[in-house]
Coordinates of C-alpha atoms in Angstrom, one line a residue:
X39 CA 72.2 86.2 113.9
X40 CA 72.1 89.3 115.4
X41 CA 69.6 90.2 118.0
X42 CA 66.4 92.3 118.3
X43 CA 68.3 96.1 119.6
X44 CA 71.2 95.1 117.1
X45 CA 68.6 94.8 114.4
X46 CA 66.3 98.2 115.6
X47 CA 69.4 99.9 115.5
X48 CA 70.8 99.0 112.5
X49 CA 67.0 99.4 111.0
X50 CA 67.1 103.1 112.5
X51 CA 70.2 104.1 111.0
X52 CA 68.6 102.5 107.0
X53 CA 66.2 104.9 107.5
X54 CA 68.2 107.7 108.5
X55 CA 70.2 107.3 105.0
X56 CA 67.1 106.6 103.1
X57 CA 65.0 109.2 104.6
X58 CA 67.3 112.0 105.4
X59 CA 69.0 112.1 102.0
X60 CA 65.3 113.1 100.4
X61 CA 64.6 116.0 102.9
X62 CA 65.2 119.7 101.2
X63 CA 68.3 120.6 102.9
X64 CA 66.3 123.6 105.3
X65 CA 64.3 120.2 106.5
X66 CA 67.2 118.0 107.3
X67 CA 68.8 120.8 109.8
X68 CA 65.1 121.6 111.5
X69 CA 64.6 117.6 111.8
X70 CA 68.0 117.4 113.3
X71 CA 68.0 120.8 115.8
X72 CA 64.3 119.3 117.1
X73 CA 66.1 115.3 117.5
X74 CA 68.9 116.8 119.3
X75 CA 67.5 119.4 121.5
X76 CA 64.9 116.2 122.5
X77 CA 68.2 114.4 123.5
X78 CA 69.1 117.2 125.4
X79 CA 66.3 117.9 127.5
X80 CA 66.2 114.0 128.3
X81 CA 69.7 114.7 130.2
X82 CA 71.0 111.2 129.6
X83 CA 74.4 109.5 130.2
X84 CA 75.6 110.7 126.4
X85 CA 74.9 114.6 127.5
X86 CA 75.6 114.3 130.7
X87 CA 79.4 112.7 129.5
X88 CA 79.0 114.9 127.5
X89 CA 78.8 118.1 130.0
X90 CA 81.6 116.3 131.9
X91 CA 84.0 116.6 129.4
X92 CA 83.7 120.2 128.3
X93 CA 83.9 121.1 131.5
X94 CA 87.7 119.9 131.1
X95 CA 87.6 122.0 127.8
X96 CA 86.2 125.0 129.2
X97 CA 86.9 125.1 133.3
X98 CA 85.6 128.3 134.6
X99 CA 82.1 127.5 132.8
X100 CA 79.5 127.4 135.4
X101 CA 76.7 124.8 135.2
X102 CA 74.1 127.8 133.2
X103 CA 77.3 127.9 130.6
X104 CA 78.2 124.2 131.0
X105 CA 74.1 123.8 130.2
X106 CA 74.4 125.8 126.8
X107 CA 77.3 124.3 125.2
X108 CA 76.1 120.7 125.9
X109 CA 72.8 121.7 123.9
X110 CA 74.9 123.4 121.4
X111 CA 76.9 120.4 121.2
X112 CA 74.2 118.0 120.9
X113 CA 72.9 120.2 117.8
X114 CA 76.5 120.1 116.4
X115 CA 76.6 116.5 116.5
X116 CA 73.4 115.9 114.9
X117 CA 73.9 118.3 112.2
X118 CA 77.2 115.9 111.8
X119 CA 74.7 113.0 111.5
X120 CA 72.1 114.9 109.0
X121 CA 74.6 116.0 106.9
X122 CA 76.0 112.8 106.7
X123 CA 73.2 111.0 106.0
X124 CA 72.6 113.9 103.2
X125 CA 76.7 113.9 101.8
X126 CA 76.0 110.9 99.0
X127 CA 73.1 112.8 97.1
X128 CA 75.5 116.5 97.3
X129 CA 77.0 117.9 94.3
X130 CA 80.7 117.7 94.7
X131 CA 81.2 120.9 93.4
X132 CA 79.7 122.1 96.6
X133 CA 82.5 120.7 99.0
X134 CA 84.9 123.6 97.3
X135 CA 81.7 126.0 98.1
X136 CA 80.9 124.9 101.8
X137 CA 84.2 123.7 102.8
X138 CA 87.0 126.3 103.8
X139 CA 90.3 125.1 105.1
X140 CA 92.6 128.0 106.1
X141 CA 96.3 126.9 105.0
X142 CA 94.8 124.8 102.6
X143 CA 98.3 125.2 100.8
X144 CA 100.4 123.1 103.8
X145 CA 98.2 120.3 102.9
X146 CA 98.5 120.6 98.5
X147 CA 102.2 121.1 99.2
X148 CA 102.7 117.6 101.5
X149 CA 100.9 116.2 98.7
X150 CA 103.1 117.5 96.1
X151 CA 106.4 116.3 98.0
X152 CA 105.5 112.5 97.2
X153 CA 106.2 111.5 100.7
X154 CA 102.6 110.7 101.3
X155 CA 100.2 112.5 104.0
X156 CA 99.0 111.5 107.0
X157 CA 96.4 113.9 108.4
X158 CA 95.3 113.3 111.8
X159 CA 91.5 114.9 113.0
X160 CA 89.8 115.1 116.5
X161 CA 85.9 114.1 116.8
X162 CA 85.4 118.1 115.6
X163 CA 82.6 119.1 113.4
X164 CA 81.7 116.5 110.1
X165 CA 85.3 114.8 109.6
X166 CA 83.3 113.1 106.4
X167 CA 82.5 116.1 105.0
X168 CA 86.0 117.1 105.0
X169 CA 87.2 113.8 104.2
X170 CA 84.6 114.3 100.8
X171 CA 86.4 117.6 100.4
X172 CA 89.5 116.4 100.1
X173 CA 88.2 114.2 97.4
X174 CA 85.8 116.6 95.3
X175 CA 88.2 119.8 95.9
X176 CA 91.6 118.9 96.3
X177 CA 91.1 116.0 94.2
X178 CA 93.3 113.1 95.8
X179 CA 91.5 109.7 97.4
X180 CA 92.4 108.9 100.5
X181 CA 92.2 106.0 102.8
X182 CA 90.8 105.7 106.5
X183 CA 90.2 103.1 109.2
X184 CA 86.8 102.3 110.7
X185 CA 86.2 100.8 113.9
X186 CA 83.5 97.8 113.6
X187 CA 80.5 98.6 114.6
X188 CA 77.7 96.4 116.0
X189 CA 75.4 95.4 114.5
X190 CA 77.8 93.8 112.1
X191 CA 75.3 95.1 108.9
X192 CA 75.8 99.0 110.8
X193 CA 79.3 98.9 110.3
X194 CA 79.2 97.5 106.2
X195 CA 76.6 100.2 106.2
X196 CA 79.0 103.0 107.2
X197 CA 81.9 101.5 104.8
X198 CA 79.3 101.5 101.7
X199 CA 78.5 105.5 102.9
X200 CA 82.3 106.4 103.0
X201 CA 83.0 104.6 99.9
X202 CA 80.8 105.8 98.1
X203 CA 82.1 109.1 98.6
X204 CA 85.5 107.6 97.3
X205 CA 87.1 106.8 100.3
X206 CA 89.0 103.6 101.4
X207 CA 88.0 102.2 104.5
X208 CA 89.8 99.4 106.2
X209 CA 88.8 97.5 109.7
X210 CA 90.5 98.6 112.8
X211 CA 90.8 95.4 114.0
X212 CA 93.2 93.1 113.5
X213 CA 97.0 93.8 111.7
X214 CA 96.5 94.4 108.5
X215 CA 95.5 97.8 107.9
X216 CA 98.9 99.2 109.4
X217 CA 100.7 97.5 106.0
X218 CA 98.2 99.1 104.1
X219 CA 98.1 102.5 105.1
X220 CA 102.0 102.0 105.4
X221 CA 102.1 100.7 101.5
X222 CA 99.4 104.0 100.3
X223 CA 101.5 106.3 102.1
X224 CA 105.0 104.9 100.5
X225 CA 103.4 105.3 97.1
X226 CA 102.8 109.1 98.0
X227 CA 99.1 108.6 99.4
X228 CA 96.7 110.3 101.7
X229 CA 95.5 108.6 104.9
X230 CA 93.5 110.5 107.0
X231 CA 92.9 108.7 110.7
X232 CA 90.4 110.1 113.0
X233 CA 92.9 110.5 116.4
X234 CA 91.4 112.2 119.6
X235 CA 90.3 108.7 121.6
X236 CA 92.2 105.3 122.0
X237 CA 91.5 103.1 124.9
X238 CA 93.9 100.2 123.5
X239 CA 97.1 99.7 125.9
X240 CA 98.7 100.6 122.6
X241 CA 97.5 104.0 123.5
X242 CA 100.0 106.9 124.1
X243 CA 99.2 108.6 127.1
X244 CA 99.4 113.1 126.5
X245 CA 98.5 115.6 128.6
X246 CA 95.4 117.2 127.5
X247 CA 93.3 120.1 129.2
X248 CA 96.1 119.2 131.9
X249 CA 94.7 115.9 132.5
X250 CA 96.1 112.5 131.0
X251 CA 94.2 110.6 128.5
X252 CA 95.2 108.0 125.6
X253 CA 95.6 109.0 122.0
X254 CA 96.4 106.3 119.3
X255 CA 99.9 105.7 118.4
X256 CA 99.4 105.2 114.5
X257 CA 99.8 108.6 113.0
X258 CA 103.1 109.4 114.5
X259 CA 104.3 105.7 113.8
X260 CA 103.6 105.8 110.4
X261 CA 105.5 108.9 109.4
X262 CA 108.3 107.2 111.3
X263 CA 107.6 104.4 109.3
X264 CA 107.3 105.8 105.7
X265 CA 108.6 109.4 105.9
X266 CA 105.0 110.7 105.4
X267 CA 104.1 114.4 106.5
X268 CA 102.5 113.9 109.6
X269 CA 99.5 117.3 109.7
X270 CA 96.9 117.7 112.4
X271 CA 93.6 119.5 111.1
X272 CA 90.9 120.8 113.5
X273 CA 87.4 121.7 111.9
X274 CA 84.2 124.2 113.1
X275 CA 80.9 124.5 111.8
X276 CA 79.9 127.9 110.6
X277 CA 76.4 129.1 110.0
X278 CA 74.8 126.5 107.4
X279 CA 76.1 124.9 105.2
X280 CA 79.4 126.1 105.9
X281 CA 82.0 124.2 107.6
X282 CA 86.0 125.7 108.2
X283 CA 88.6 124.1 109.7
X284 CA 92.5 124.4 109.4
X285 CA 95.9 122.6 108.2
X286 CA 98.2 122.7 110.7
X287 CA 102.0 122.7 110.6
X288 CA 103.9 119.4 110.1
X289 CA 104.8 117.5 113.0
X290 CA 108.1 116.5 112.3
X291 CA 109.8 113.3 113.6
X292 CA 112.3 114.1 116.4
X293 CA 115.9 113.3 115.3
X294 CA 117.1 112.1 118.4
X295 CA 115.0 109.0 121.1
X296 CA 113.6 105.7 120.7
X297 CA 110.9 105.1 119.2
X298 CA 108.2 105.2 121.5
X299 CA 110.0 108.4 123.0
X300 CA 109.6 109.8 119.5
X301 CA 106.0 108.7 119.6
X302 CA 105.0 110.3 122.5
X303 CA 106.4 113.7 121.7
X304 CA 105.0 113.3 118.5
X305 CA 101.3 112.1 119.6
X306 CA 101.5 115.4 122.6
X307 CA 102.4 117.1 119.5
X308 CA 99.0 116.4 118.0
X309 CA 97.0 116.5 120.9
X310 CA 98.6 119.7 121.5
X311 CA 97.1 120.8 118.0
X312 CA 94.0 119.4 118.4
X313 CA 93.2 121.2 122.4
X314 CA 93.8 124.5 120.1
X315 CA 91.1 123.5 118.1
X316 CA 88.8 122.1 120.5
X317 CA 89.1 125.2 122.8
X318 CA 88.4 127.6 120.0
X319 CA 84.9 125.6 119.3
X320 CA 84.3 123.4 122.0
X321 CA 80.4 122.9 121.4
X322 CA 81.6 121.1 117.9
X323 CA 83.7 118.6 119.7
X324 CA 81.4 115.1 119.8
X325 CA 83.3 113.6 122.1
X326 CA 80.4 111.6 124.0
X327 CA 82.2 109.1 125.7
X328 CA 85.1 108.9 128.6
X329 CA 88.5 109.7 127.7
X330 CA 90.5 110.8 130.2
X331 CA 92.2 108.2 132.0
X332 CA 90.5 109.4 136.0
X333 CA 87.1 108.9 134.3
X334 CA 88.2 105.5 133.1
X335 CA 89.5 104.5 136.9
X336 CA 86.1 105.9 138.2
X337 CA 84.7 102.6 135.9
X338 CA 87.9 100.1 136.2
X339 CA 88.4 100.8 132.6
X340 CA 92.4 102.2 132.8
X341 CA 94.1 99.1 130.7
X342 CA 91.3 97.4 128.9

């Protein structure tokens, strides 16, 4: 049984899809500019972390600028969640229309090697809206991993969302879903693994914004694994309903090092990608939450 917050919560987020999805579209992104400038003003521990970490992204930003982006980046994120909430009801033909990917060919020709495609993304822009691009323009299914969420009915409420945009989502805990995404990508599949956080000691720790923090191992170990293209993609909103984003180059496996040395300079290789991306639109990066490891000691959190 779950308890009363974990049933208002998950209660709140059934409306959201219900409700959202019915709005004309000019409705949605008013409801969600007025949500998330209320956020704002209420200064709490989200926007405040919030502040704190693009102040990483952007250091000579004084608090006035520091002040701006977080609003701009709490009215990124909730366009993320309006849109969302709105992405099951949206003619597909629209993702080719709203979506724009520069070197979109680096991405069709991985696909077209047969090696398989893993395509790692940062906490930039709508990652499901690209993820419903990839389906609806480029035309290939892909599969994903989801971290359970509580309420336990939340997260079977995000996996029905994402499949029913076509995707294939599979829990991030427990073993398994490395053998599957290993088995899609052998078979000359697309996995696409959301890749900017990871608190596990599995983590690999990269320099980013000159700072350390923990990125997940899985994307570079799995192109070790199967041979798949390993490509980091960054995204930006643009005026509505447009969204851009980019392919970028392959990061190939090094030919010489263990594994985990290959790993790391693999993982810095992405994170490396994904600062580019960040710093060109920091107020679309929802990154909400610690992440670099001196914020974590501030809690006791470094290791757990």
């Amino acid at each position: 049984m779950g308890t009363a917050q974990d049933k208002l919560v998950d209660g709140l987020y059934g409306l959201g899809w219900a409700g959202v999805k019915k709005l004309p579209e000019p409705a949605a992104v008013a409801l969600g500019r007025r949500i998330a400038d209320f956020a704002w003003k209420r200064r709490g521990k989200s926007v405040l972390r919030l502040e704190s970490n693009l102040a990483r992204v952007v250091p000579d930003a004084g608090p006035e600028r520091l002040r701006e982006l977080s609003q701009a980046g709490m009215r990124s994120y909730m366009r993320y969640w309006m849109e969302s909430f709105r992405l099951p009801t949206m003619d597909p033909k629209r993702f080719g229309t709203d979506v724009e990917f520069k070197d979109e060919h680096i991405l069709r020709e991985a696909l077209a090697s047969g090696r398989g495609v893993v395509v790692a993304l940062p906490h930039l822009a709508n990652w499901d809206l690209a993820g419903a691009w990839a389906i609806g323009h480029i035309g290939v299914p892909f599969t994903t991993v989801a971290e359970r969420l509580k309420p336990e009915s939340l997260y079977d409420r995000f996996v029905a969302y994402r499949e029913s945009l076509g995707m294939e989502v599979l829990p991030h805990s427990g073993g398994a879903a490395f053998g599957t995404l290993a088995r899609r990508l052998r078979s000359g599949g697309l996995v696409c693994l959301v890749a900017d956080r990871d608190l596990s000691a599995s983590g690999v720790e990269v320099d980013f914004f000159g700072a350390t923090a923990r990125m997940p191992a899985g994307p570079a170990l799995l192109a070790q694994q199967t041979g798949a293209v390993l490509l980091p993609a960054t995204l930006y909103y643009g005026d509505t309903p447009k969204m851009y984003g980019r392919i970028h180059p392959e990061v190939e496996v090094p030919k010489k090092g263990t594994r985990a040395e290959k790993t790391t300079v693999m993982t810095q290789a992405v994170a490396d990608a994904f600062a580019w991306g960040i710093a060109e639109h920091p107020e679309d990066w929802h990154m909400l939450q610690r992440l670099w490891l001196d914020d974590l000691e501030d809690l006791g959190e470094r290791g757990q």
